[in-house]
GROMACS .gro file of N, CA and C in nm:
model
  525
    1UNK      N    1   0.059  -0.113  -0.013
    1UNK     CA    2  -0.019  -0.006   0.013
    1UNK      C    3   0.109   0.131  -0.009
    2UNK      N    4   0.216   0.090   0.044
    2UNK     CA    5   0.286   0.241   0.030
    2UNK      C    6   0.322   0.301  -0.101
    3UNK      N    7   0.314   0.433  -0.099
    3UNK     CA    8   0.311   0.522  -0.223
    3UNK      C    9   0.148   0.532  -0.283
    4UNK      N   10   0.030   0.492  -0.246
    4UNK     CA   11  -0.078   0.487  -0.262
    4UNK      C   12  -0.129   0.641  -0.223
    5UNK      N   13  -0.179   0.710  -0.320
    5UNK     CA   14  -0.206   0.869  -0.278
    5UNK      C   15  -0.370   0.919  -0.294
    6UNK      N   16  -0.400   0.985  -0.231
    6UNK     CA   17  -0.538   1.040  -0.244
    6UNK      C   18  -0.518   1.120  -0.383
    7UNK      N   19  -0.607   1.204  -0.513
    7UNK     CA   20  -0.618   1.321  -0.528
    7UNK      C   21  -0.783   1.316  -0.543
    8UNK      N   22  -0.810   1.461  -0.546
    8UNK     CA   23  -0.908   1.519  -0.545
    8UNK      C   24  -0.925   1.619  -0.670
    9UNK      N   25  -1.044   1.572  -0.727
    9UNK     CA   26  -1.104   1.678  -0.838
    9UNK      C   27  -1.229   1.712  -0.839
   10UNK      N   28  -1.254   1.886  -0.937
   10UNK     CA   29  -1.401   1.813  -0.936
   10UNK      C   30  -1.445   1.745  -1.020
   11UNK      N   31  -1.595   1.708  -1.088
   11UNK     CA   32  -1.607   1.607  -1.174
   11UNK      C   33  -1.768   1.645  -1.201
   12UNK      N   34  -1.797   1.660  -1.327
   12UNK     CA   35  -1.929   1.630  -1.323
   12UNK      C   36  -2.080   1.522  -1.258
   13UNK      N   37  -2.127   1.607  -1.223
   13UNK     CA   38  -2.228   1.536  -1.151
   13UNK      C   39  -2.291   1.391  -1.206
   14UNK      N   40  -2.281   1.384  -1.337
   14UNK     CA   41  -2.322   1.295  -1.416
   14UNK      C   42  -2.246   1.215  -1.464
   15UNK      N   43  -2.109   1.197  -1.476
   15UNK     CA   44  -1.966   1.107  -1.458
   15UNK      C   45  -1.986   0.972  -1.427
   16UNK      N   46  -1.958   0.878  -1.496
   16UNK     CA   47  -1.957   0.765  -1.483
   16UNK      C   48  -1.896   0.715  -1.333
   17UNK      N   49  -1.835   0.803  -1.270
   17UNK     CA   50  -1.751   0.765  -1.135
   17UNK      C   51  -1.860   0.855  -1.044
   18UNK      N   52  -1.931   0.956  -1.057
   18UNK     CA   53  -1.984   1.023  -0.951
   18UNK      C   54  -2.122   0.925  -0.958
   19UNK      N   55  -2.148   0.939  -1.079
   19UNK     CA   56  -2.256   0.815  -1.048
   19UNK      C   57  -2.238   0.685  -0.987
   20UNK      N   58  -2.140   0.620  -1.007
   20UNK     CA   59  -2.129   0.515  -0.935
   20UNK      C   60  -2.133   0.531  -0.772
   21UNK      N   61  -2.063   0.639  -0.741
   21UNK     CA   62  -2.003   0.680  -0.613
   21UNK      C   63  -2.141   0.700  -0.512
   22UNK      N   64  -2.230   0.774  -0.599
   22UNK     CA   65  -2.361   0.832  -0.536
   22UNK      C   66  -2.436   0.711  -0.522
   23UNK      N   67  -2.421   0.628  -0.593
   23UNK     CA   68  -2.492   0.426  -0.591
   23UNK      C   69  -2.473   0.401  -0.502
   24UNK      N   70  -2.357   0.408  -0.443
   24UNK     CA   71  -2.258   0.312  -0.344
   24UNK      C   72  -2.287   0.404  -0.200
   25UNK      N   73  -2.300   0.552  -0.222
   25UNK     CA   74  -2.333   0.622  -0.092
   25UNK      C   75  -2.476   0.605  -0.046
   26UNK      N   76  -2.605   0.614  -0.166
   26UNK     CA   77  -2.720   0.610  -0.111
   26UNK      C   78  -2.771   0.477  -0.108
   27UNK      N   79  -2.671   0.356  -0.139
   27UNK     CA   80  -2.733   0.248  -0.100
   27UNK      C   81  -2.667   0.190   0.072
   28UNK      N   82  -2.572   0.250   0.071
   28UNK     CA   83  -2.517   0.241   0.228
   28UNK      C   84  -2.653   0.289   0.352
   29UNK      N   85  -2.608   0.433   0.251
   29UNK     CA   86  -2.698   0.526   0.383
   29UNK      C   87  -2.849   0.465   0.394
   30UNK      N   88  -2.927   0.407   0.261
   30UNK     CA   89  -3.048   0.413   0.284
   30UNK      C   90  -3.025   0.262   0.380
   31UNK      N   91  -2.957   0.167   0.324
   31UNK     CA   92  -2.969   0.027   0.412
   31UNK      C   93  -2.950   0.076   0.534
   32UNK      N   94  -2.879   0.135   0.590
   32UNK     CA   95  -2.848   0.127   0.702
   32UNK      C   96  -2.961   0.203   0.806
   33UNK      N   97  -3.025   0.253   0.745
   33UNK     CA   98  -3.162   0.320   0.815
   33UNK      C   99  -3.303   0.281   0.782
   34UNK      N  100  -3.325   0.157   0.696
   34UNK     CA  101  -3.384   0.030   0.694
   34UNK      C  102  -3.369  -0.071   0.755
   35UNK      N  103  -3.215  -0.140   0.797
   35UNK     CA  104  -3.217  -0.235   0.857
   35UNK      C  105  -3.212  -0.176   1.017
   36UNK      N  106  -3.184  -0.037   1.044
   36UNK     CA  107  -3.194  -0.028   1.173
   36UNK      C  108  -3.384   0.007   1.223
   37UNK      N  109  -3.451   0.057   1.146
   37UNK     CA  110  -3.560   0.092   1.144
   37UNK      C  111  -3.641  -0.022   1.154
   38UNK      N  112  -3.648  -0.108   0.985
   38UNK     CA  113  -3.722  -0.205   0.967
   38UNK      C  114  -3.737  -0.333   0.984
   39UNK      N  115  -3.546  -0.371   0.970
   39UNK     CA  116  -3.491  -0.471   0.986
   39UNK      C  117  -3.452  -0.566   0.837
   40UNK      N  118  -3.465  -0.464   0.712
   40UNK     CA  119  -3.441  -0.530   0.599
   40UNK      C  120  -3.399  -0.409   0.504
   41UNK      N  121  -3.287  -0.473   0.415
   41UNK     CA  122  -3.238  -0.381   0.335
   41UNK      C  123  -3.332  -0.275   0.246
   42UNK      N  124  -3.287  -0.153   0.201
   42UNK     CA  125  -3.346  -0.063   0.069
   42UNK      C  126  -3.454  -0.150  -0.018
   43UNK      N  127  -3.546  -0.197   0.015
   43UNK     CA  128  -3.656  -0.199  -0.169
   43UNK      C  129  -3.539  -0.183  -0.311
   44UNK      N  130  -3.553  -0.267  -0.413
   44UNK     CA  131  -3.519  -0.226  -0.491
   44UNK      C  132  -3.532  -0.107  -0.617
   45UNK      N  133  -3.686  -0.146  -0.603
   45UNK     CA  134  -3.707  -0.026  -0.688
   45UNK      C  135  -3.732   0.106  -0.622
   46UNK      N  136  -3.737   0.101  -0.513
   46UNK     CA  137  -3.730   0.236  -0.391
   46UNK      C  138  -3.579   0.293  -0.444
   47UNK      N  139  -3.444   0.192  -0.428
   47UNK     CA  140  -3.334   0.260  -0.458
   47UNK      C  141  -3.347   0.311  -0.592
   48UNK      N  142  -3.329   0.237  -0.692
   48UNK     CA  143  -3.363   0.300  -0.814
   48UNK      C  144  -3.426   0.415  -0.833
   49UNK      N  145  -3.575   0.470  -0.795
   49UNK     CA  146  -3.616   0.588  -0.785
   49UNK      C  147  -3.557   0.693  -0.760
   50UNK      N  148  -3.509   0.666  -0.604
   50UNK     CA  149  -3.416   0.817  -0.490
   50UNK      C  150  -3.308   0.786  -0.585
   51UNK      N  151  -3.210   0.732  -0.647
   51UNK     CA  152  -3.117   0.763  -0.694
   51UNK      C  153  -3.126   0.831  -0.842
   52UNK      N  154  -3.255   0.810  -0.914
   52UNK     CA  155  -3.257   0.903  -1.028
   52UNK      C  156  -3.330   0.997  -1.033
   53UNK      N  157  -3.412   1.000  -0.852
   53UNK     CA  158  -3.451   1.158  -0.846
   53UNK      C  159  -3.391   1.241  -0.823
   54UNK      N  160  -3.260   1.247  -0.726
   54UNK     CA  161  -3.141   1.307  -0.714
   54UNK      C  162  -3.050   1.262  -0.755
   55UNK      N  163  -3.021   1.337  -0.903
   55UNK     CA  164  -2.932   1.365  -0.998
   55UNK      C  165  -2.793   1.413  -0.955
   56UNK      N  166  -2.823   1.511  -0.871
   56UNK     CA  167  -2.649   1.582  -0.845
   56UNK      C  168  -2.660   1.730  -0.879
   57UNK      N  169  -2.762   1.777  -0.979
   57UNK     CA  170  -2.746   1.895  -1.074
   57UNK      C  171  -2.720   2.039  -0.966
   58UNK      N  172  -2.761   2.005  -0.833
   58UNK     CA  173  -2.797   2.094  -0.766
   58UNK      C  174  -2.590   2.152  -0.741
   59UNK      N  175  -2.533   2.073  -0.782
   59UNK     CA  176  -2.345   2.037  -0.715
   59UNK      C  177  -2.299   2.070  -0.851
   60UNK      N  178  -2.332   2.178  -0.946
   60UNK     CA  179  -2.280   2.178  -1.078
   60UNK      C  180  -2.284   2.325  -1.034
   61UNK      N  181  -2.138   2.360  -1.111
   61UNK     CA  182  -2.147   2.568  -1.118
   61UNK      C  183  -2.238   2.574  -1.196
   62UNK      N  184  -2.253   2.710  -1.156
   62UNK     CA  185  -2.218   2.815  -1.065
   62UNK      C  186  -2.226   2.843  -0.923
   63UNK      N  187  -2.336   2.766  -0.877
   63UNK     CA  188  -2.380   2.719  -0.764
   63UNK      C  189  -2.349   2.624  -0.619
   64UNK      N  190  -2.254   2.535  -0.734
   64UNK     CA  191  -2.236   2.405  -0.668
   64UNK      C  192  -2.092   2.346  -0.735
   65UNK      N  193  -2.058   2.242  -0.663
   65UNK     CA  194  -1.953   2.160  -0.661
   65UNK      C  195  -1.914   2.015  -0.641
   66UNK      N  196  -1.928   1.918  -0.685
   66UNK     CA  197  -1.918   1.828  -0.663
   66UNK      C  198  -1.761   1.751  -0.651
   67UNK      N  199  -1.696   1.725  -0.571
   67UNK     CA  200  -1.540   1.660  -0.581
   67UNK      C  201  -1.562   1.459  -0.606
   68UNK      N  202  -1.458   1.486  -0.654
   68UNK     CA  203  -1.455   1.332  -0.690
   68UNK      C  204  -1.298   1.262  -0.576
   69UNK      N  205  -1.289   1.207  -0.521
   69UNK     CA  206  -1.158   1.174  -0.461
   69UNK      C  207  -1.085   1.015  -0.550
   70UNK      N  208  -0.992   1.011  -0.606
   70UNK     CA  209  -0.936   0.889  -0.621
   70UNK      C  210  -0.821   0.813  -0.550
   71UNK      N  211  -0.782   0.731  -0.572
   71UNK     CA  212  -0.752   0.664  -0.418
   71UNK      C  213  -0.615   0.544  -0.570
   72UNK      N  214  -0.516   0.607  -0.543
   72UNK     CA  215  -0.429   0.532  -0.641
   72UNK      C  216  -0.495   0.500  -0.767
   73UNK      N  217  -0.573   0.679  -0.841
   73UNK     CA  218  -0.624   0.650  -0.964
   73UNK      C  219  -0.756   0.619  -0.993
   74UNK      N  220  -0.797   0.532  -0.877
   74UNK     CA  221  -0.946   0.482  -0.863
   74UNK      C  222  -1.082   0.575  -0.825
   75UNK      N  223  -1.176   0.567  -0.861
   75UNK     CA  224  -1.270   0.660  -0.797
   75UNK      C  225  -1.294   0.587  -0.642
   76UNK      N  226  -1.263   0.683  -0.501
   76UNK     CA  227  -1.288   0.623  -0.382
   76UNK      C  228  -1.369   0.704  -0.282
   77UNK      N  229  -1.433   0.813  -0.365
   77UNK     CA  230  -1.508   0.882  -0.261
   77UNK      C  231  -1.555   1.010  -0.286
   78UNK      N  232  -1.617   1.064  -0.258
   78UNK     CA  233  -1.685   1.190  -0.320
   78UNK      C  234  -1.725   1.285  -0.163
   79UNK      N  235  -1.753   1.434  -0.236
   79UNK     CA  236  -1.785   1.529  -0.131
   79UNK      C  237  -1.886   1.615  -0.217
   80UNK      N  238  -1.955   1.683  -0.165
   80UNK     CA  239  -2.012   1.809  -0.263
   80UNK      C  240  -2.030   1.913  -0.201
   81UNK      N  241  -2.055   2.042  -0.237
   81UNK     CA  242  -2.145   2.170  -0.162
   81UNK      C  243  -2.270   2.268  -0.291
   82UNK      N  244  -2.309   2.290  -0.220
   82UNK     CA  245  -2.385   2.394  -0.324
   82UNK      C  246  -2.430   2.531  -0.198
   83UNK      N  247  -2.453   2.654  -0.266
   83UNK     CA  248  -2.490   2.752  -0.197
   83UNK      C  249  -2.648   2.744  -0.201
   84UNK      N  250  -2.659   2.767  -0.030
   84UNK     CA  251  -2.777   2.764   0.012
   84UNK      C  252  -2.850   2.924   0.019
   85UNK      N  253  -2.755   3.033   0.038
   85UNK     CA  254  -2.751   3.175  -0.016
   85UNK      C  255  -2.625   3.234  -0.035
   86UNK      N  256  -2.613   3.347  -0.031
   86UNK     CA  257  -2.496   3.371  -0.069
   86UNK      C  258  -2.369   3.378  -0.012
   87UNK      N  259  -2.365   3.340   0.129
   87UNK     CA  260  -2.270   3.313   0.244
   87UNK      C  261  -2.276   3.197   0.279
   88UNK      N  262  -2.346   3.120   0.262
   88UNK     CA  263  -2.390   2.948   0.316
   88UNK      C  264  -2.366   2.841   0.223
   89UNK      N  265  -2.254   2.774   0.206
   89UNK     CA  266  -2.259   2.693   0.133
   89UNK      C  267  -2.318   2.546   0.225
   90UNK      N  268  -2.396   2.426   0.161
   90UNK     CA  269  -2.442   2.308   0.249
   90UNK      C  270  -2.320   2.188   0.193
   91UNK      N  271  -2.273   2.126   0.248
   91UNK     CA  272  -2.192   2.003   0.236
   91UNK      C  273  -2.245   1.867   0.268
   92UNK      N  274  -2.257   1.778   0.159
   92UNK     CA  275  -2.344   1.735   0.106
   92UNK      C  276  -2.225   1.603   0.057
   93UNK      N  277  -2.308   1.454   0.049
   93UNK     CA  278  -2.234   1.384   0.009
   93UNK      C  279  -2.112   1.288  -0.002
   94UNK      N  280  -2.086   1.343   0.127
   94UNK     CA  281  -1.906   1.292   0.230
   94UNK      C  282  -1.947   1.164   0.220
   95UNK      N  283  -1.838   1.090   0.141
   95UNK     CA  284  -1.866   0.941   0.111
   95UNK      C  285  -1.703   0.875   0.096
   96UNK      N  286  -1.662   0.784   0.119
   96UNK     CA  287  -1.541   0.697   0.082
   96UNK      C  288  -1.590   0.545   0.088
   97UNK      N  289  -1.565   0.516  -0.016
   97UNK     CA  290  -1.587   0.363  -0.016
   97UNK      C  291  -1.527   0.277   0.115
   98UNK      N  292  -1.629   0.156   0.160
   98UNK     CA  293  -1.592   0.113   0.310
   98UNK      C  294  -1.435   0.028   0.287
   99UNK      N  295  -1.418  -0.005   0.187
   99UNK     CA  296  -1.250  -0.051   0.171
   99UNK      C  297  -1.139   0.008   0.181
  100UNK      N  298  -1.189   0.119   0.174
  100UNK     CA  299  -1.111   0.253   0.166
  100UNK      C  300  -1.059   0.359   0.299
  101UNK      N  301  -1.188   0.321   0.361
  101UNK     CA  302  -1.208   0.409   0.508
  101UNK      C  303  -1.074   0.398   0.590
  102UNK      N  304  -1.033   0.467   0.666
  102UNK     CA  305  -0.958   0.473   0.717
  102UNK      C  306  -0.783   0.552   0.715
  103UNK      N  307  -0.815   0.627   0.542
  103UNK     CA  308  -0.679   0.617   0.459
  103UNK      C  309  -0.643   0.767   0.439
  104UNK      N  310  -0.726   0.810   0.516
  104UNK     CA  311  -0.715   0.947   0.516
  104UNK      C  312  -0.818   1.042   0.418
  105UNK      N  313  -0.920   0.936   0.346
  105UNK     CA  314  -0.980   1.033   0.199
  105UNK      C  315  -1.094   1.121   0.273
  106UNK      N  316  -1.162   1.095   0.382
  106UNK     CA  317  -1.277   1.176   0.412
  106UNK      C  318  -1.226   1.313   0.475
  107UNK      N  319  -1.117   1.348   0.552
  107UNK     CA  320  -1.056   1.454   0.559
  107UNK      C  321  -1.055   1.525   0.463
  108UNK      N  322  -0.953   1.495   0.371
  108UNK     CA  323  -0.898   1.577   0.231
  108UNK      C  324  -1.020   1.589   0.168
  109UNK      N  325  -1.105   1.528   0.181
  109UNK     CA  326  -1.241   1.529   0.062
  109UNK      C  327  -1.361   1.665   0.135
  110UNK      N  328  -1.326   1.671   0.299
  110UNK     CA  329  -1.396   1.768   0.308
  110UNK      C  330  -1.350   1.923   0.321
  111UNK      N  331  -1.165   1.929   0.346
  111UNK     CA  332  -1.121   2.018   0.323
  111UNK      C  333  -1.167   2.057   0.185
  112UNK      N  334  -1.132   1.997   0.070
  112UNK     CA  335  -1.145   2.035  -0.058
  112UNK      C  336  -1.318   2.114  -0.062
  113UNK      N  337  -1.399   2.021   0.013
  113UNK     CA  338  -1.542   2.115  -0.035
  113UNK      C  339  -1.515   2.213   0.043
  114UNK      N  340  -1.444   2.255   0.134
  114UNK     CA  341  -1.453   2.354   0.216
  114UNK      C  342  -1.427   2.466   0.116
  115UNK      N  343  -1.276   2.432   0.036
  115UNK     CA  344  -1.225   2.519  -0.066
  115UNK      C  345  -1.335   2.568  -0.166
  116UNK      N  346  -1.366   2.469  -0.222
  116UNK     CA  347  -1.493   2.465  -0.305
  116UNK      C  348  -1.604   2.556  -0.249
  117UNK      N  349  -1.620   2.569  -0.172
  117UNK     CA  350  -1.727   2.644  -0.093
  117UNK      C  351  -1.693   2.794  -0.072
  118UNK      N  352  -1.577   2.836  -0.056
  118UNK     CA  353  -1.506   2.962  -0.054
  118UNK      C  354  -1.539   3.002  -0.179
  119UNK      N  355  -1.490   2.914  -0.273
  119UNK     CA  356  -1.447   3.031  -0.424
  119UNK      C  357  -1.596   3.030  -0.487
  120UNK      N  358  -1.704   2.948  -0.410
  120UNK     CA  359  -1.805   2.992  -0.435
  120UNK      C  360  -1.873   3.141  -0.346
  121UNK      N  361  -1.769   3.167  -0.263
  121UNK     CA  362  -1.789   3.280  -0.158
  121UNK      C  363  -1.863   3.251  -0.100
  122UNK      N  364  -1.903   3.143  -0.017
  122UNK     CA  365  -1.961   3.091   0.123
  122UNK      C  366  -1.823   3.184   0.228
  123UNK      N  367  -1.880   3.187   0.342
  123UNK     CA  368  -1.842   3.275   0.461
  123UNK      C  369  -1.854   3.128   0.548
  124UNK      N  370  -1.985   3.037   0.523
  124UNK     CA  371  -2.024   2.951   0.602
  124UNK      C  372  -2.055   2.817   0.561
  125UNK      N  373  -2.037   2.674   0.589
  125UNK     CA  374  -2.058   2.592   0.570
  125UNK      C  375  -2.140   2.521   0.645
  126UNK      N  376  -2.232   2.461   0.615
  126UNK     CA  377  -2.309   2.369   0.712
  126UNK      C  378  -2.373   2.246   0.648
  127UNK      N  379  -2.417   2.177   0.746
  127UNK     CA  380  -2.453   2.020   0.682
  127UNK      C  381  -2.563   1.957   0.793
  128UNK      N  382  -2.633   1.867   0.723
  128UNK     CA  383  -2.704   1.737   0.855
  128UNK      C  384  -2.683   1.630   0.816
  129UNK      N  385  -2.729   1.528   0.954
  129UNK     CA  386  -2.654   1.417   0.926
  129UNK      C  387  -2.727   1.313   1.001
  130UNK      N  388  -2.768   1.189   1.022
  130UNK     CA  389  -2.870   1.146   1.080
  130UNK      C  390  -2.778   1.058   1.227
  131UNK      N  391  -2.828   1.030   1.356
  131UNK     CA  392  -2.792   1.004   1.462
  131UNK      C  393  -2.711   0.838   1.425
  132UNK      N  394  -2.781   0.759   1.318
  132UNK     CA  395  -2.731   0.673   1.366
  132UNK      C  396  -2.577   0.643   1.240
  133UNK      N  397  -2.546   0.805   1.168
  133UNK     CA  398  -2.400   0.781   1.088
  133UNK      C  399  -2.274   0.819   1.222
  134UNK      N  400  -2.288   0.757   1.308
  134UNK     CA  401  -2.175   0.803   1.414
  134UNK      C  402  -2.035   0.850   1.374
  135UNK      N  403  -1.996   0.748   1.245
  135UNK     CA  404  -1.839   0.769   1.201
  135UNK      C  405  -1.867   0.954   1.138
  136UNK      N  406  -1.974   0.969   1.066
  136UNK     CA  407  -1.977   1.077   0.999
  136UNK      C  408  -2.036   1.177   1.127
  137UNK      N  409  -2.004   1.245   1.243
  137UNK     CA  410  -2.036   1.305   1.333
  137UNK      C  411  -1.921   1.307   1.399
  138UNK      N  412  -1.866   1.190   1.428
  138UNK     CA  413  -1.701   1.204   1.461
  138UNK      C  414  -1.693   1.285   1.354
  139UNK      N  415  -1.638   1.244   1.280
  139UNK     CA  416  -1.552   1.340   1.179
  139UNK      C  417  -1.575   1.508   1.137
  140UNK      N  418  -1.687   1.495   1.157
  140UNK     CA  419  -1.717   1.667   1.126
  140UNK      C  420  -1.652   1.731   1.267
  141UNK      N  421  -1.733   1.657   1.401
  141UNK     CA  422  -1.630   1.747   1.531
  141UNK      C  423  -1.487   1.761   1.540
  142UNK      N  424  -1.393   1.630   1.470
  142UNK     CA  425  -1.298   1.625   1.433
  142UNK      C  426  -1.212   1.774   1.348
  143UNK      N  427  -1.343   1.799   1.261
  143UNK     CA  428  -1.245   1.870   1.145
  143UNK      C  429  -1.317   2.005   1.182
  144UNK      N  430  -1.389   2.044   1.324
  144UNK     CA  431  -1.403   2.132   1.360
  144UNK      C  432  -1.564   2.214   1.366
  145UNK      N  433  -1.613   2.147   1.296
  145UNK     CA  434  -1.778   2.175   1.268
  145UNK      C  435  -1.819   2.150   1.428
  146UNK      N  436  -1.975   2.238   1.491
  146UNK     CA  437  -2.007   2.234   1.589
  146UNK      C  438  -2.129   2.219   1.573
  147UNK      N  439  -2.237   2.118   1.623
  147UNK     CA  440  -2.342   2.154   1.606
  147UNK      C  441  -2.447   2.262   1.662
  148UNK      N  442  -2.549   2.239   1.543
  148UNK     CA  443  -2.591   2.392   1.551
  148UNK      C  444  -2.784   2.362   1.524
  149UNK      N  445  -2.823   2.440   1.523
  149UNK     CA  446  -2.982   2.472   1.534
  149UNK      C  447  -3.025   2.409   1.365
  150UNK      N  448  -3.099   2.348   1.376
  150UNK     CA  449  -3.131   2.283   1.218
  150UNK      C  450  -3.150   2.410   1.116
  151UNK      N  451  -3.088   2.371   1.038
  151UNK     CA  452  -3.096   2.430   0.897
  151UNK      C  453  -3.236   2.448   0.774
  152UNK      N  454  -3.278   2.294   0.763
  152UNK     CA  455  -3.352   2.244   0.692
  152UNK      C  456  -3.472   2.170   0.779
  153UNK      N  457  -3.558   2.082   0.679
  153UNK     CA  458  -3.676   2.046   0.740
  153UNK      C  459  -3.611   1.847   0.702
  154UNK      N  460  -3.578   1.829   0.643
  154UNK     CA  461  -3.542   1.733   0.593
  154UNK      C  462  -3.552   1.601   0.705
  155UNK      N  463  -3.667   1.469   0.663
  155UNK     CA  464  -3.730   1.391   0.742
  155UNK      C  465  -3.592   1.331   0.768
  156UNK      N  466  -3.521   1.296   0.737
  156UNK     CA  467  -3.431   1.215   0.776
  156UNK      C  468  -3.264   1.277   0.867
  157UNK      N  469  -3.309   1.406   0.866
  157UNK     CA  470  -3.210   1.518   0.935
  157UNK      C  471  -3.212   1.463   1.120
  158UNK      N  472  -3.114   1.479   1.136
  158UNK     CA  473  -3.109   1.437   1.303
  158UNK      C  474  -3.019   1.531   1.356
  159UNK      N  475  -2.904   1.562   1.323
  159UNK     CA  476  -2.795   1.665   1.367
  159UNK      C  477  -2.790   1.720   1.270
  160UNK      N  478  -2.699   1.882   1.267
  160UNK     CA  479  -2.694   1.979   1.194
  160UNK      C  480  -2.592   2.051   1.273
  161UNK      N  481  -2.503   2.054   1.151
  161UNK     CA  482  -2.339   2.099   1.220
  161UNK      C  483  -2.325   2.225   1.121
  162UNK      N  484  -2.259   2.330   1.161
  162UNK     CA  485  -2.179   2.432   1.118
  162UNK      C  486  -2.030   2.458   1.108
  163UNK      N  487  -1.999   2.559   1.046
  163UNK     CA  488  -1.800   2.594   1.047
  163UNK      C  489  -1.809   2.688   0.958
  164UNK      N  490  -1.744   2.797   1.044
  164UNK     CA  491  -1.773   2.925   0.939
  164UNK      C  492  -1.574   2.889   0.875
  165UNK      N  493  -1.636   2.950   0.821
  165UNK     CA  494  -1.489   2.933   0.688
  165UNK      C  495  -1.366   3.022   0.696
  166UNK      N  496  -1.244   3.003   0.737
  166UNK     CA  497  -1.140   3.081   0.701
  166UNK      C  498  -1.148   3.150   0.585
  167UNK      N  499  -1.095   3.283   0.580
  167UNK     CA  500  -1.050   3.350   0.438
  167UNK      C  501  -0.940   3.181   0.350
  168UNK      N  502  -0.915   3.162   0.278
  168UNK     CA  503  -0.814   3.128   0.179
  168UNK      C  504  -0.678   3.151   0.260
  169UNK      N  505  -0.654   3.227   0.259
  169UNK     CA  506  -0.503   3.267   0.292
  169UNK      C  507  -0.499   3.223   0.425
  170UNK      N  508  -0.557   3.239   0.521
  170UNK     CA  509  -0.586   3.215   0.663
  170UNK      C  510  -0.611   3.031   0.684
  171UNK      N  511  -0.627   2.954   0.572
  171UNK     CA  512  -0.614   2.849   0.561
  171UNK      C  513  -0.483   2.765   0.632
  172UNK      N  514  -0.449   2.655   0.707
  172UNK     CA  515  -0.347   2.582   0.711
  172UNK      C  516  -0.310   2.482   0.597
  173UNK      N  517  -0.257   2.451   0.541
  173UNK     CA  518  -0.182   2.420   0.435
  173UNK      C  519  -0.110   2.304   0.456
  174UNK      N  520  -0.118   2.240   0.571
  174UNK     CA  521  -0.049   2.099   0.584
  174UNK      C  522  -0.104   2.015   0.639
  175UNK      N  523  -0.245   2.008   0.577
  175UNK     CA  524  -0.311   1.905   0.620
  175UNK      C  525  -0.291   1.766   0.498
   0.00000   0.00000   0.00000
């Protein structure tokens, strides 16, 4: 594994790599919810409907950005941002393939998404997540996000986080 590295770059939301990562992300979070609350995995037809209904178009310039992380050149993770208002971006679709977790990709994806949010003009970034996604909540806390009041009414959101974005020149580049 020595020498394998992460690269992160903008990617069109409809690219094959982005679509495959979206499917993997949605399958995992949906299956986790259904297994926890109803004792079964996501119904295949529902999965197809939801994946198709949430294309990611809001993650395209000029009001958003989707980033794909590649580990040793292979698509391995994603993060997206979209402007909610001129000063506020929302972080979404933060995901790393299960077999590549623990190799530093998630913090790099979030840092790249924060930089993309700054480039869109945002001064703060917000996100929501569920209570059962304990790994995500721990990641956001570790990266300086603080739990805050709800910023949306998503029926699956149980925790909301916020982070003030420092000006680009003040960012610690030693990540």
